Structure formats: C-alpha cells, structure tokens
Amino acid sequence: MGKESEVSAMEVDDPKSKNSDQIVPKFSINVLQLLKSAQMQHGLRHGDYTRYRRYCTARLRRLYKSLKFTHGRGKYSKRTITESTVTEVRFLHVVLYSAERAWSHAMEKRQLPDGPNARQRIYLIGRLRKAVKWATLFSQLYCLGAILATLCEWNAYASYMKGSLLFEQDQNWDVALMNFKSARAVYEELGKYGDLDNQILCRERVEELEPSIRYCLHKIGQSNLQASELLHIGDMEGPALDLFKAKLEVEYKIDKCWFQAVMAEARSQQAASMTEFHWLGHRFPISNAKTRVAILKAQELEKDLHGPSADSIPADKRLVTFDKIFSAYLEARGYIRADLATAGSAESVKDDLNGLDKAVSAVLGERTIERNLLLVKVAKSKLARRRDEKNEKVTKPEELVRLYDLLLQNTADLSDLVSSGRDKKPEEVSFSEECACKTLVFRAERCFYVAKSYSMAGKRAEAYALYCRARNLAEDALRKLQMSNGNNQIVVKELEDLCKECRSNSCIEHAMGIMEEKKAPENLSERISNISLNGAKQMEKFLMEKLDVYESAVGNSNVKSAPRIAAFPPAFVAIPRNPIVLDLAFDEIDFPPIENRMKKDRKGFLGRIFG
C-alpha cells in the first residue's frame, strides 16, 4: 500500500509519467450554473466585462495557490495541466476560469467607446483564440472520466467559443453555424432534465444562441433579418448576445443607439394603424404618434406576461418586464398631459385626452396590482421554509402584511379612479364590484398574516381572535365571489384553502393557550422555588450546564426567544490572591543620627563668597 501511494504521488508530480492502471475519479461540474452565477454576481448583470475579468483573475490566483500549482517564484516556469495533473475538480475550474478570463478580455476590447482599432482587434481575436484553446482542453482530457452531463456541457461551451471566434473573424460562416447549432442542440437536450433552475438556464441559453444562428444563416444566404426580428432581439439580454449586437454595429456602421432606432422605427410602423385605445367599453382616440408608440411598447411587453409561456418565466425576469411596462405607460401619460397643456380651449379634445389619461392610469394601476401579487407569491414560497436553496433572507409574516397593505391601497386608488366618472357603463360597474371583491380578499389575507405574526410572538389570545376574524372575512369574500358570474375559480380555491387554514390555526392557538394556562401554576411554583434569599434571579440553565439531559436550548419555534447555549459575557469568579503582609517592625527601628552629614549654613561675608 505504501509503495502504491508513493507511486501515485510521484505520477501526480511528474506530468510525463503515465499509468494506464491508475483509477481516476469521476468529476462533476454544472458548467452553466457555475458560469451564470459568477457572471451575474461579478459585473455581467450590467455588462461590466472589466470587473468580470478581474474576478476571473483573482479566482485563478486563489485556485493556483490552494492547489499549490503556482508557476514559480521570481523566474516564471510554466506548468501545464495534463491527465496526470488533474487529481481533483479544482483543476478543471482552473481551465474553465482561464477560458472565461480570455473571453471577457476580448469582450472588454469589443466594447470600447470608439470600437477596437486594427491593433486592438488583432489582440481581441488572439484572446478569443486563447479562450477556444482553454475550452477545447477538456476534450483532450476525456479519459479523466468526467460524467456525461459535464462532458456535454463543456462540449457545448467549447462549441460556443469556436463559433464566437469565427463570428468575429468574418469567415467560415458555415463552420460557425455548425458550432452554434451544436451548442443549441446540447442545451435543448440538457433542458429536458435536472431541476427547474437548470431547465430555465438551458432555455435562456438557447434563446441567446438563436440570433447568432439566424445571423449566420443570413450571411450564408439562407435567411434575412427583418426589422421586426431585430425588434425582438433588441429586447433580449444576456452575455451571449453582446458579441452579436457589437457585430451588427460594425456591419452596418452604426453607433450604439442603433437598436433603439430600429426598434423605434418598427414600433412607429406598427403604431400607424393604432388610432384608438380601448378600455372598459370606452374608445379614446390617440392623435399623438409618440403616445401610440409608448402604448404599443407596453402592450407588446404585456403579451410576454399574459401569454401561454408566462408561467415558465422566472419571477425576477417578470419583475424586470413589469418595470419596463411601467416606464412605457408613464412615458405615454407624460405625452398625454403635455398635449393637455397645449390643447387650448377645445373641450372635445380635452375630454378625449382626460379620458385617455384616466384609462392609461387605470391600466397602470392594474399592472401595479399584478406586480405586487407576484411579490406576494414569491414571499409566500419563502415563508414555509427556514432557509431556501440560495441562502437568501427568510420571509417574515410582517413583510406579507406590508405587501397586502400596498395591495389594499392600490385597489382603493383604482376603485376611486374608475368610479370618478358621471355616466358609468356596465363594464365600469362590474369592474368596481371586482375591486370590492379583491379588497375583501386582500383584507382576509392581511388579517391571516397579522394573526401569524402574533402567533410567532406567543400572543395566543390575539392570534386566536385574528384567525377567527380572517376566517369571517374570507367567508364573506367567498360568498360574494360565488354570487358573481365571473370566472374566479382560482381565487375561490385560494379562499377555501384560507378558510381551512384559519380554522386549523385557530384550533391550534386555542389548544396552545389552554396548555399554557394549565402550565401557568406549575411554572409559577417552579419560579417561586428558584427564588433565593439574597434576591438573585435564577435563570433557566444553559445548554453547557445540562449536556447530560436531552433538552432543547432553543425553545419553542413559535415564540421569539434567544437560544440559551452559554452565558456571555462570562460571570465573574472569585479567585485566591496573595496574602497581605503588614510591616510591623518599621515603628520599632531606631535609625542613627545624620546631622553630622548635613550641610551647614555659613554666615558672614566670607561664607557668602565661599558658599
């Protein structure tokens, strides 16, 4: 055994040694998730490639140091990664982050303000070649025994790097297309397996690769990019699209606002046929072209939220889409109010503009309620677990109470806005009734989470009363919804579940209150027995004092109390000290006289001279 371990250690140190009988472990790296997390946390969320490159450099420095794989001190001596070198998964991380560093350096040069000049472009292509070299290194280490999923992900990553290099070099468009399609096929297949996060990441990667594939087809002559397609591509985001956008800027000799210009032109063409805005049975004419474009932009974004694939979109992307919708409607409302200021004395024009402003404000209020409901859904998913997979902050009931306060305020504002008109249409009346039902639902939900917060604080009586109140409100809202003829099956189901939860929680609080009341005399007698004559208050023992007893030191999970692990700061402890020594012999000692040693004063003239 000793010889075998010695031989294996020598083989790791010596890259030239080879042993076919060596047992190599299987390595597993979720390449896409690892890269996406690193990119989003270190600059690429905002397109900052400089920050991401510096992160990759620092990460490589830490990996080299921890692996003791440095390249010498003083004089540089290159150490290559070979089959015998890779003994753990961190060596593969070195390969991955080396490829990412080279790629991010190339993208940094690509995003210079005036674009890369001839010398910088040569350097850019060189960095992309280096990224391809690192990305293809894993295929040379195939015998390392990596699992199939990791191998497929890395091959897709290497294919994407090869396609990006050819894309930048303006040559071999058919080979670049083949590499992009290969990467897309791998991500499509990997998106069918694994957890939900992995499926979402693979789907996003496929969407990011689509524009590059279509552009390669366009260069080969098998496809044409239209303005409507560029409109959709300009709204997409992702690191894989940055090279594509930069390439189009160079291809058509345009500045960085080219996509916005193309998008505005396409929307202007579509808005030419849009003359009215429909809302609750009203039709408001739109005369301003800028207002049409802004409203059309918001309606196109709403299709993504209300389409058939809306449920598959992650919550953070839906929130970003809501922000874009809000900015578009606010822009349209700004144009409308500017037209109102310049309308003059034309009453009919003013009435149309006021109605359009009211309709846009109402739609904006509806989207605000939808966004807050999405935040409630996310908060509810985090409430049931103490700590989620990404180690994020745990949701408290008080946060849901605050969100429902916002929803109640939004619903009240929307109801006041709709009911402010004189002649109400049936659509407006039904909309007001729907707002009233939503208010009852939100009040019941808010009361339920207020009761939950009181329950966590250990206030049983208040929690019991609030659960009963929430149940009554939920039953009233359920009765009102069942009387209406609307299609509210989802809301009815949620209210039925809320009634059941209120009933079960009220029973639990009632039982807990009775148990605590029964235990009150026992606890009181125990506290009295712990009272000492010196008035010192004896607390419950800490965990360090009762290690021989299987008893929790955290306490009840429903009651907010600090865990009693150990006393801090530690109590003062009496310690012995040196005895006091009294010098009793000092008063009995007779010291000899010293007058003969003292200096005598000389009087007279000579005494003053000679001192």
Coordinates of C-alpha atoms in Angstrom, one line a residue:
M1 CA 0.0 0.0 0.0
G2 CA 2.8 2.4 0.9
K3 CA 4.5 1.8 -2.4
E4 CA 1.4 2.3 -4.4
S5 CA 0.6 5.6 -2.7
E6 CA 4.2 6.7 -3.3
V7 CA 4.0 5.8 -7.0
S8 CA 0.7 7.7 -7.4
A9 CA 2.2 10.8 -5.7
M10 CA 5.1 10.7 -8.0
E11 CA 2.9 10.4 -11.0
V12 CA 0.9 13.5 -9.9
D13 CA 4.1 15.5 -9.5
D14 CA 5.6 14.3 -12.8
P15 CA 3.4 15.2 -15.8
K16 CA 5.4 12.9 -18.1
S17 CA 4.6 9.8 -16.2
K18 CA 1.7 7.7 -17.4
N19 CA 0.0 4.7 -15.8
S20 CA -2.9 3.0 -17.5
D21 CA -3.9 1.2 -14.4
Q22 CA -4.5 4.4 -12.4
I23 CA -8.0 4.8 -11.1
V24 CA -9.3 8.3 -11.9
P25 CA -12.3 9.6 -10.1
K26 CA -15.3 11.0 -11.9
F27 CA -15.7 14.8 -11.8
S28 CA -18.9 16.7 -12.0
I29 CA -19.2 20.4 -12.7
N30 CA -22.5 22.1 -13.5
V31 CA -20.8 24.4 -16.0
L32 CA -23.8 26.5 -17.0
Q33 CA -25.0 27.2 -13.4
L34 CA -21.5 27.9 -12.2
L35 CA -20.8 30.4 -15.0
K36 CA -24.2 32.1 -14.8
S37 CA -23.8 32.6 -11.1
A38 CA -20.3 34.1 -11.4
Q39 CA -21.3 36.3 -14.3
M40 CA -24.4 37.8 -12.7
Q41 CA -22.6 38.4 -9.4
H42 CA -19.5 40.0 -10.8
G43 CA -20.4 42.5 -13.4
L44 CA -22.1 41.0 -16.3
R45 CA -25.6 41.8 -14.9
H46 CA -24.7 45.3 -16.1
G47 CA -22.3 44.4 -19.0
D48 CA -19.2 45.2 -17.0
Y49 CA -16.6 42.9 -18.6
T50 CA -13.7 44.6 -16.9
R51 CA -15.0 43.7 -13.4
Y52 CA -15.7 40.1 -14.5
R53 CA -12.2 39.7 -16.0
R54 CA -10.7 40.9 -12.7
Y55 CA -12.8 38.5 -10.8
C56 CA -11.6 35.6 -13.0
T57 CA -8.0 36.7 -12.5
A58 CA -8.4 36.8 -8.7
R59 CA -10.3 33.4 -8.8
L60 CA -7.4 31.8 -10.7
R61 CA -4.9 33.2 -8.3
R62 CA -6.7 31.6 -5.4
L63 CA -7.1 28.3 -7.2
Y64 CA -3.4 28.2 -8.1
K65 CA -2.4 29.0 -4.6
S66 CA -4.8 26.5 -2.9
L67 CA -3.7 23.7 -5.3
K68 CA 0.0 24.6 -4.8
F69 CA 0.2 24.8 -8.6
T70 CA 2.0 28.1 -8.9
H71 CA 4.4 28.9 -11.7
G72 CA 7.5 29.5 -9.6
R73 CA 8.7 32.5 -7.6
G74 CA 10.8 35.0 -9.3
K75 CA 11.5 33.3 -12.6
Y76 CA 8.4 32.1 -14.4
S77 CA 8.3 28.4 -15.1
K78 CA 5.1 27.3 -16.9
R79 CA 3.2 24.3 -15.5
T80 CA 0.7 22.7 -17.9
I81 CA -2.4 20.8 -16.9
T82 CA -2.3 17.2 -18.2
E83 CA -4.0 13.9 -17.4
S84 CA -1.7 13.1 -14.6
T85 CA -2.0 16.6 -13.1
V86 CA -5.8 16.6 -12.6
T87 CA -6.4 14.9 -9.3
E88 CA -9.4 16.9 -8.2
V89 CA -12.2 19.0 -9.7
R90 CA -10.5 22.4 -8.9
F91 CA -8.0 21.8 -11.7
L92 CA -11.0 21.8 -14.1
H93 CA -12.1 25.1 -12.5
V94 CA -8.7 26.4 -13.5
V95 CA -9.3 25.5 -17.1
L96 CA -12.8 27.0 -17.0
Y97 CA -11.9 30.3 -15.5
S98 CA -8.9 30.7 -17.8
A99 CA -11.3 30.4 -20.7
E100 CA -13.7 32.9 -19.1
R101 CA -10.9 35.3 -18.4
A102 CA -9.7 35.3 -22.0
W103 CA -13.3 35.6 -23.4
S104 CA -14.1 38.5 -21.0
H105 CA -10.9 40.3 -22.0
A106 CA -11.9 40.0 -25.7
M107 CA -15.4 41.3 -24.9
E108 CA -13.9 44.2 -22.9
K109 CA -11.9 45.3 -26.0
R110 CA -15.0 44.8 -28.2
Q111 CA -17.0 47.3 -26.0
L112 CA -14.5 50.2 -26.2
P113 CA -16.3 53.6 -26.7
D114 CA -15.0 54.1 -30.3
G115 CA -14.7 50.4 -31.0
P116 CA -11.4 48.5 -31.3
N117 CA -8.9 49.8 -33.8
A118 CA -6.8 47.5 -36.0
R119 CA -4.2 46.6 -33.4
Q120 CA -6.8 46.1 -30.6
R121 CA -8.9 43.9 -32.9
I122 CA -5.8 41.7 -33.5
Y123 CA -5.4 41.4 -29.8
L124 CA -9.2 40.7 -29.4
I125 CA -9.0 37.8 -31.8
G126 CA -5.9 36.5 -30.0
R127 CA -7.8 36.5 -26.7
L128 CA -10.7 34.6 -28.3
R129 CA -8.2 32.0 -29.7
K130 CA -6.9 31.6 -26.2
A131 CA -10.4 31.1 -24.9
V132 CA -11.0 28.4 -27.6
K133 CA -7.7 26.8 -26.6
W134 CA -8.7 26.5 -22.9
A135 CA -12.3 25.4 -23.8
T136 CA -11.1 22.6 -26.0
L137 CA -8.6 21.4 -23.4
F138 CA -11.2 19.4 -21.7
S139 CA -11.8 17.3 -24.8
Q140 CA -8.1 16.3 -24.7
L141 CA -8.6 15.2 -21.1
Y142 CA -11.5 12.9 -22.0
C143 CA -10.0 9.9 -20.2
L144 CA -10.4 11.7 -16.9
G145 CA -13.8 10.0 -16.5
A146 CA -16.0 13.1 -16.2
I147 CA -19.7 12.3 -16.1
L148 CA -21.6 12.5 -19.3
A149 CA -23.6 15.6 -18.3
T150 CA -20.5 17.6 -17.5
L151 CA -18.9 16.5 -20.8
C152 CA -21.9 17.5 -22.8
E153 CA -22.0 21.0 -21.1
W154 CA -18.3 21.5 -21.7
N155 CA -18.6 20.5 -25.4
A156 CA -21.4 23.0 -25.8
Y157 CA -19.3 25.6 -24.2
A158 CA -16.4 24.8 -26.4
S159 CA -18.6 24.9 -29.5
Y160 CA -19.9 28.3 -28.5
M161 CA -16.4 29.7 -28.1
K162 CA -15.4 28.3 -31.5
G163 CA -18.4 29.9 -33.1
S164 CA -17.7 33.2 -31.4
L165 CA -14.2 33.2 -32.8
L166 CA -15.3 32.5 -36.3
F167 CA -18.1 35.1 -35.9
E168 CA -15.6 37.8 -35.0
Q169 CA -13.2 36.8 -37.8
D170 CA -15.9 37.1 -40.5
Q171 CA -15.0 33.8 -42.1
N172 CA -16.2 30.2 -42.3
W173 CA -19.8 31.1 -41.6
D174 CA -20.9 27.6 -42.2
V175 CA -18.5 26.2 -39.6
A176 CA -19.6 28.9 -37.1
L177 CA -23.2 28.0 -37.8
M178 CA -22.4 24.3 -37.2
N179 CA -20.8 25.1 -33.8
F180 CA -23.7 27.3 -32.7
K181 CA -26.2 24.7 -33.7
S182 CA -24.3 22.0 -31.9
A183 CA -24.3 24.1 -28.7
R184 CA -28.0 24.8 -29.1
A185 CA -28.8 21.1 -29.6
V186 CA -26.9 20.2 -26.4
Y187 CA -28.6 22.9 -24.3
E188 CA -32.0 21.8 -25.7
E189 CA -31.4 18.3 -24.6
L190 CA -30.0 19.2 -21.2
G191 CA -33.0 21.4 -20.6
K192 CA -35.2 18.4 -20.5
Y193 CA -33.5 17.0 -17.4
G194 CA -32.4 18.2 -14.0
D195 CA -34.2 20.6 -11.6
L196 CA -36.2 23.7 -12.6
D197 CA -33.3 26.1 -12.3
N198 CA -31.2 24.1 -14.8
Q199 CA -34.1 23.9 -17.2
I200 CA -34.6 27.6 -17.1
L201 CA -30.9 28.3 -17.6
C202 CA -30.7 26.0 -20.6
R203 CA -33.8 27.6 -22.1
E204 CA -32.2 31.0 -21.7
R205 CA -29.0 29.9 -23.3
V206 CA -31.0 28.5 -26.3
E207 CA -32.7 31.9 -26.7
E208 CA -29.4 33.7 -26.6
L209 CA -27.9 31.5 -29.3
E210 CA -30.8 31.9 -31.7
P211 CA -29.9 35.4 -33.0
S212 CA -26.3 34.3 -33.8
I213 CA -27.6 31.2 -35.7
R214 CA -30.1 33.4 -37.7
Y215 CA -27.3 35.9 -38.5
C216 CA -25.0 33.1 -39.8
L217 CA -27.9 31.8 -41.9
H218 CA -28.3 35.4 -43.2
K219 CA -24.6 35.6 -44.1
I220 CA -24.7 32.2 -45.9
G221 CA -27.8 33.4 -47.8
Q222 CA -30.4 31.2 -46.3
S223 CA -32.3 33.8 -44.3
N224 CA -32.9 37.5 -44.0
L225 CA -33.1 39.5 -40.8
Q226 CA -36.1 41.8 -40.8
A227 CA -36.8 44.9 -38.6
S228 CA -39.5 43.1 -36.6
E229 CA -37.0 40.3 -35.8
L230 CA -34.4 42.9 -34.7
L231 CA -37.1 44.5 -32.5
H232 CA -37.4 41.2 -30.6
I233 CA -33.6 40.7 -30.4
G234 CA -33.0 44.2 -29.1
D235 CA -35.2 43.5 -26.1
M236 CA -33.3 40.3 -25.2
E237 CA -30.5 40.4 -22.7
G238 CA -27.5 38.1 -22.0
P239 CA -23.8 37.8 -22.3
A240 CA -24.1 35.6 -25.4
L241 CA -25.9 38.4 -27.3
D242 CA -23.3 41.2 -26.7
L243 CA -21.0 39.9 -29.4
F244 CA -23.9 39.6 -31.8
K245 CA -25.0 43.2 -31.1
A246 CA -21.5 44.6 -31.4
K247 CA -21.1 42.7 -34.7
L248 CA -24.2 44.3 -36.2
E249 CA -23.0 47.7 -35.1
V250 CA -19.7 47.2 -37.1
E251 CA -21.5 45.5 -40.0
Y252 CA -23.9 48.4 -40.6
K253 CA -21.6 51.2 -39.4
I254 CA -23.9 52.5 -36.8
D255 CA -23.5 53.8 -33.2
K256 CA -24.6 52.1 -30.0
C257 CA -28.2 53.6 -30.3
W258 CA -28.8 51.7 -33.5
F259 CA -31.0 49.1 -31.9
Q260 CA -33.1 51.7 -30.2
A261 CA -33.5 53.5 -33.5
V262 CA -34.6 50.3 -35.3
M263 CA -37.0 49.4 -32.5
A264 CA -38.5 52.9 -32.6
E265 CA -38.9 52.7 -36.4
A266 CA -40.5 49.3 -36.2
R267 CA -42.9 50.4 -33.5
S268 CA -43.8 53.6 -35.4
Q269 CA -44.7 51.4 -38.4
Q270 CA -47.0 49.3 -36.2
A271 CA -48.4 52.3 -34.4
A272 CA -49.5 53.9 -37.6
S273 CA -52.6 51.6 -37.6
M274 CA -53.3 52.2 -33.9
T275 CA -55.8 55.1 -33.7
E276 CA -57.9 54.2 -30.5
F277 CA -57.3 52.9 -27.0
H278 CA -60.0 50.6 -25.7
W279 CA -60.7 50.4 -22.0
L280 CA -63.9 49.2 -20.2
G281 CA -66.2 49.9 -23.2
H282 CA -64.7 53.3 -24.0
R283 CA -62.8 54.2 -27.1
F284 CA -60.3 57.1 -26.8
P285 CA -58.7 58.5 -29.9
I286 CA -54.9 58.8 -30.0
S287 CA -53.6 61.6 -32.1
N288 CA -50.0 61.9 -30.9
A289 CA -47.7 59.4 -32.6
K290 CA -45.3 59.3 -29.6
T291 CA -48.2 58.3 -27.3
R292 CA -49.1 55.5 -29.7
V293 CA -45.5 54.1 -29.8
A294 CA -45.3 54.2 -26.0
I295 CA -48.6 52.4 -25.5
L296 CA -47.7 49.8 -28.2
K297 CA -44.4 49.1 -26.5
A298 CA -46.3 48.5 -23.2
Q299 CA -48.8 46.2 -24.9
E300 CA -46.1 44.1 -26.5
L301 CA -44.4 43.6 -23.2
E302 CA -47.8 42.6 -21.7
K303 CA -48.0 39.8 -24.2
D304 CA -44.9 38.2 -22.6
L305 CA -46.6 38.3 -19.2
H306 CA -50.0 37.1 -20.2
G307 CA -49.0 34.7 -23.0
P308 CA -49.1 30.8 -22.8
S309 CA -45.5 30.6 -21.7
A310 CA -45.8 33.2 -18.9
D311 CA -45.7 30.6 -16.1
S312 CA -42.3 29.3 -17.3
I313 CA -40.7 32.8 -17.0
P314 CA -38.8 33.2 -13.7
A315 CA -40.0 35.8 -11.2
D316 CA -37.0 38.1 -11.5
K317 CA -37.4 38.4 -15.3
R318 CA -41.2 39.1 -14.9
L319 CA -40.4 41.9 -12.4
V320 CA -38.0 43.4 -14.9
T321 CA -40.7 43.2 -17.6
F322 CA -43.1 45.0 -15.2
D323 CA -40.6 47.8 -14.7
K324 CA -40.4 48.2 -18.5
I325 CA -44.2 48.3 -18.7
F326 CA -44.4 51.0 -16.0
S327 CA -41.9 53.2 -17.7
A328 CA -43.7 52.8 -21.1
Y329 CA -47.1 53.8 -19.6
L330 CA -45.6 56.6 -17.6
E331 CA -44.0 57.9 -20.8
A332 CA -47.4 57.7 -22.6
R333 CA -49.1 59.5 -19.7
G334 CA -46.4 62.3 -19.9
Y335 CA -47.1 62.8 -23.6
I336 CA -50.9 62.9 -22.9
R337 CA -50.5 65.5 -20.2
A338 CA -48.2 67.6 -22.4
D339 CA -50.9 67.5 -25.1
L340 CA -53.5 68.6 -22.4
A341 CA -51.3 71.6 -21.5
T342 CA -51.3 72.7 -25.2
A343 CA -54.9 71.7 -26.0
G344 CA -56.2 75.3 -25.7
S345 CA -60.0 75.8 -25.3
A346 CA -61.2 72.8 -27.3
E347 CA -63.5 71.0 -24.9
S348 CA -63.9 67.9 -27.0
V349 CA -60.1 67.4 -27.4
K350 CA -59.7 67.9 -23.6
D351 CA -62.4 65.4 -22.8
D352 CA -60.7 62.8 -25.0
L353 CA -57.3 63.5 -23.5
N354 CA -58.7 63.4 -20.0
G355 CA -60.4 60.1 -20.7
L356 CA -57.2 58.6 -22.3
D357 CA -55.2 59.8 -19.3
K358 CA -57.7 58.1 -16.9
A359 CA -57.6 54.9 -18.9
V360 CA -53.8 54.7 -19.0
S361 CA -53.6 55.4 -15.3
A362 CA -56.2 52.7 -14.6
V363 CA -54.2 50.2 -16.7
L364 CA -51.0 51.2 -14.9
G365 CA -52.8 50.6 -11.6
E366 CA -53.9 47.1 -12.7
R367 CA -50.3 46.2 -13.6
T368 CA -49.1 47.5 -10.3
I369 CA -51.5 45.2 -8.5
E370 CA -50.3 42.3 -10.7
R371 CA -46.7 43.1 -9.8
N372 CA -47.5 43.2 -6.1
L373 CA -49.3 39.9 -6.3
L374 CA -46.2 38.4 -7.9
L375 CA -44.2 39.7 -5.0
V376 CA -46.7 38.1 -2.6
K377 CA -46.4 34.8 -4.4
V378 CA -42.6 34.9 -4.1
A379 CA -42.8 35.8 -0.5
K380 CA -45.3 33.0 0.3
S381 CA -43.0 30.5 -1.3
K382 CA -40.2 31.5 1.0
L383 CA -42.3 31.7 4.1
A384 CA -42.8 28.0 4.6
R385 CA -39.0 27.2 4.7
R386 CA -36.5 28.5 7.1
R387 CA -33.7 28.9 4.5
D388 CA -34.0 28.5 0.8
E389 CA -31.5 26.9 -1.6
K390 CA -29.8 30.1 -2.5
N391 CA -29.3 31.1 1.2
E392 CA -31.5 34.1 0.8
K393 CA -33.3 36.0 3.6
V394 CA -36.2 34.3 5.1
T395 CA -39.6 35.9 4.7
K396 CA -41.5 37.0 7.8
P397 CA -45.3 37.4 8.1
E398 CA -44.8 41.2 8.7
E399 CA -43.4 41.5 5.1
L400 CA -46.6 39.9 3.7
V401 CA -48.7 42.2 5.8
R402 CA -46.8 45.2 4.3
L403 CA -47.4 43.8 0.8
Y404 CA -51.1 43.4 1.4
D405 CA -51.3 47.0 2.7
L406 CA -49.9 48.1 -0.6
L407 CA -52.4 46.0 -2.5
L408 CA -55.3 47.4 -0.5
Q409 CA -54.0 50.9 -1.2
N410 CA -53.6 50.1 -4.9
T411 CA -57.1 48.7 -5.1
A412 CA -58.7 51.7 -3.3
D413 CA -56.9 54.1 -5.7
L414 CA -58.0 52.1 -8.7
S415 CA -61.6 51.9 -7.5
D416 CA -61.7 55.7 -6.9
L417 CA -60.3 56.3 -10.3
V418 CA -62.9 54.2 -12.1
S419 CA -65.9 55.5 -10.0
S420 CA -64.9 59.1 -10.6
G421 CA -66.9 59.4 -13.9
R422 CA -70.5 60.6 -14.2
D423 CA -72.1 58.2 -16.7
K424 CA -70.9 54.7 -15.8
K425 CA -71.0 51.8 -18.3
P426 CA -71.8 48.3 -17.3
E427 CA -68.2 47.4 -17.7
E428 CA -67.2 50.0 -15.2
V429 CA -69.8 48.9 -12.7
S430 CA -68.6 45.3 -12.9
F431 CA -65.0 46.5 -12.6
S432 CA -65.9 48.4 -9.4
E433 CA -67.6 45.2 -8.0
E434 CA -64.4 43.2 -8.8
C435 CA -62.3 45.8 -7.0
A436 CA -64.6 45.4 -3.9
C437 CA -64.2 41.6 -4.0
K438 CA -60.4 42.0 -4.3
T439 CA -60.4 44.3 -1.3
L440 CA -62.2 41.7 0.8
V441 CA -59.8 39.0 -0.3
F442 CA -56.8 41.2 0.5
R443 CA -58.2 42.1 3.9
A444 CA -58.7 38.4 4.7
E445 CA -55.2 37.6 3.7
R446 CA -53.7 40.5 5.6
C447 CA -55.6 39.6 8.7
F448 CA -54.3 36.0 8.4
Y449 CA -50.7 37.0 8.3
V450 CA -51.2 39.5 11.1
A451 CA -52.5 36.6 13.2
K452 CA -49.5 34.5 12.2
S453 CA -47.1 37.3 13.4
Y454 CA -48.9 37.4 16.7
S455 CA -48.7 33.6 16.9
M456 CA -45.0 33.7 16.4
A457 CA -44.7 36.3 19.2
G458 CA -46.5 33.9 21.6
K459 CA -49.7 36.0 22.0
R460 CA -52.3 33.3 21.8
A461 CA -55.4 35.2 22.6
E462 CA -54.7 37.9 20.0
A463 CA -53.8 35.3 17.4
Y464 CA -56.9 33.3 18.0
A465 CA -59.2 36.4 17.6
L466 CA -57.4 37.4 14.4
Y467 CA -57.6 34.0 12.9
C468 CA -61.4 34.0 13.6
R469 CA -61.7 37.4 12.0
A470 CA -59.7 36.4 9.0
R471 CA -62.0 33.4 8.6
N472 CA -65.1 35.6 8.7
L473 CA -63.6 37.9 6.1
A474 CA -62.6 35.0 3.8
E475 CA -66.1 33.5 4.1
D476 CA -67.7 36.9 3.2
A477 CA -65.4 37.3 0.2
L478 CA -66.1 33.7 -0.9
R479 CA -69.8 34.3 -0.6
K480 CA -69.6 37.4 -2.7
L481 CA -67.4 35.7 -5.4
Q482 CA -69.8 32.8 -5.6
M483 CA -72.7 35.1 -6.2
S484 CA -70.9 36.9 -9.1
N485 CA -70.8 35.2 -12.5
G486 CA -67.1 35.9 -13.1
N487 CA -64.6 33.2 -13.8
N488 CA -62.8 33.3 -10.4
Q489 CA -62.2 29.6 -9.8
I490 CA -58.6 30.1 -8.8
V491 CA -59.5 32.9 -6.3
V492 CA -62.3 30.7 -4.9
K493 CA -60.0 27.8 -4.4
E494 CA -57.5 30.0 -2.6
L495 CA -60.2 31.4 -0.3
E496 CA -61.4 27.9 0.5
D497 CA -57.9 26.9 1.5
L498 CA -57.6 30.1 3.5
C499 CA -60.7 29.3 5.4
K500 CA -59.4 25.8 6.2
E501 CA -56.0 27.3 7.4
C502 CA -57.7 29.9 9.5
R503 CA -59.9 27.2 11.2
S504 CA -57.0 24.8 11.8
N505 CA -54.7 27.6 13.1
S506 CA -57.4 29.0 15.4
C507 CA -57.9 25.5 16.9
I508 CA -54.1 25.2 17.4
E509 CA -53.9 28.6 19.1
H510 CA -56.9 27.6 21.3
A511 CA -55.2 24.4 22.3
M512 CA -51.8 26.1 22.9
G513 CA -53.5 28.8 25.0
I514 CA -55.2 26.1 27.2
M515 CA -51.9 24.2 27.6
E516 CA -50.1 27.4 28.6
E517 CA -52.8 28.3 31.1
K518 CA -52.7 24.8 32.6
K519 CA -48.9 25.0 32.9
A520 CA -49.0 28.5 34.4
P521 CA -49.4 27.5 38.1
E522 CA -46.7 24.8 37.6
N523 CA -44.3 27.4 36.1
L524 CA -45.2 29.9 38.8
S525 CA -44.4 27.4 41.5
E526 CA -41.2 26.5 39.8
R527 CA -40.2 30.1 39.6
I528 CA -41.0 30.7 43.2
S529 CA -38.9 27.7 44.3
N530 CA -36.0 29.2 42.4
I531 CA -36.1 32.4 44.3
S532 CA -33.1 32.8 46.6
L533 CA -33.0 34.8 49.8
N534 CA -30.3 37.1 48.5
G535 CA -32.7 38.3 45.8
A536 CA -30.5 37.0 42.9
K537 CA -32.7 36.0 40.0
Q538 CA -32.0 32.4 38.9
M539 CA -32.4 31.9 35.2
E540 CA -33.0 28.7 33.3
K541 CA -29.9 26.6 32.9
F542 CA -27.8 26.9 29.8
L543 CA -27.0 24.1 27.3
M544 CA -23.4 23.9 28.6
E545 CA -24.7 23.2 32.1
K546 CA -27.1 20.3 31.1
L547 CA -25.3 18.3 28.5
D548 CA -26.4 15.1 30.1
V549 CA -30.1 15.9 29.5
Y550 CA -31.8 15.7 26.1
E551 CA -33.5 19.1 26.3
S552 CA -33.7 21.9 23.7
A553 CA -31.9 25.1 24.4
V554 CA -33.6 26.9 21.5
G555 CA -37.1 26.9 23.0
N556 CA -40.5 26.9 21.2
S557 CA -40.2 27.7 17.5
N558 CA -43.4 29.8 17.7
V559 CA -42.1 32.1 20.4
K560 CA -39.3 34.6 19.7
S561 CA -36.7 33.9 22.3
A562 CA -32.9 33.9 22.3
P563 CA -31.3 30.5 22.4
R564 CA -29.6 29.7 25.7
I565 CA -26.3 28.0 24.7
A566 CA -23.8 29.5 27.1
A567 CA -23.6 32.6 29.3
F568 CA -22.0 35.5 27.6
P569 CA -20.2 37.5 28.8
P570 CA -19.0 35.0 31.4
A571 CA -19.8 35.7 35.1
F572 CA -17.1 36.9 37.5
V573 CA -15.5 34.2 39.5
A574 CA -13.7 34.6 42.8
I575 CA -10.0 33.7 42.7
P576 CA -7.4 33.5 45.6
R577 CA -4.8 36.2 45.8
N578 CA -1.5 36.8 47.6
P579 CA -1.8 37.4 51.4
I580 CA -1.5 40.9 52.8
V581 CA 1.9 41.5 54.6
L582 CA 1.9 44.1 57.4
D583 CA 5.4 45.7 58.1
L584 CA 5.2 45.8 62.0
A585 CA 8.9 46.2 62.6
F586 CA 9.1 49.6 60.9
D587 CA 8.0 51.5 64.0
E588 CA 10.5 49.7 66.4
I589 CA 13.7 50.5 64.5
D590 CA 16.0 53.3 65.8
F591 CA 17.9 54.9 62.9
P592 CA 21.3 56.6 63.6
P593 CA 21.5 60.4 63.6
I594 CA 22.6 62.1 60.3
E595 CA 23.1 65.7 61.5
N596 CA 26.9 65.4 61.0
R597 CA 26.3 64.6 57.3
M598 CA 24.0 67.6 56.7
K599 CA 25.4 70.7 55.1
K600 CA 25.8 73.7 57.5
D601 CA 25.0 77.3 56.6
R602 CA 28.0 79.7 56.7
K603 CA 27.3 83.2 57.9
G604 CA 29.1 86.4 57.1
F605 CA 30.9 87.9 54.1
L606 CA 33.3 85.0 53.6
G607 CA 30.5 82.5 54.0
R608 CA 28.5 84.1 51.2
I609 CA 31.6 84.1 48.9
F610 CA 32.8 80.5 49.5
G611 CA 29.4 79.1 49.8

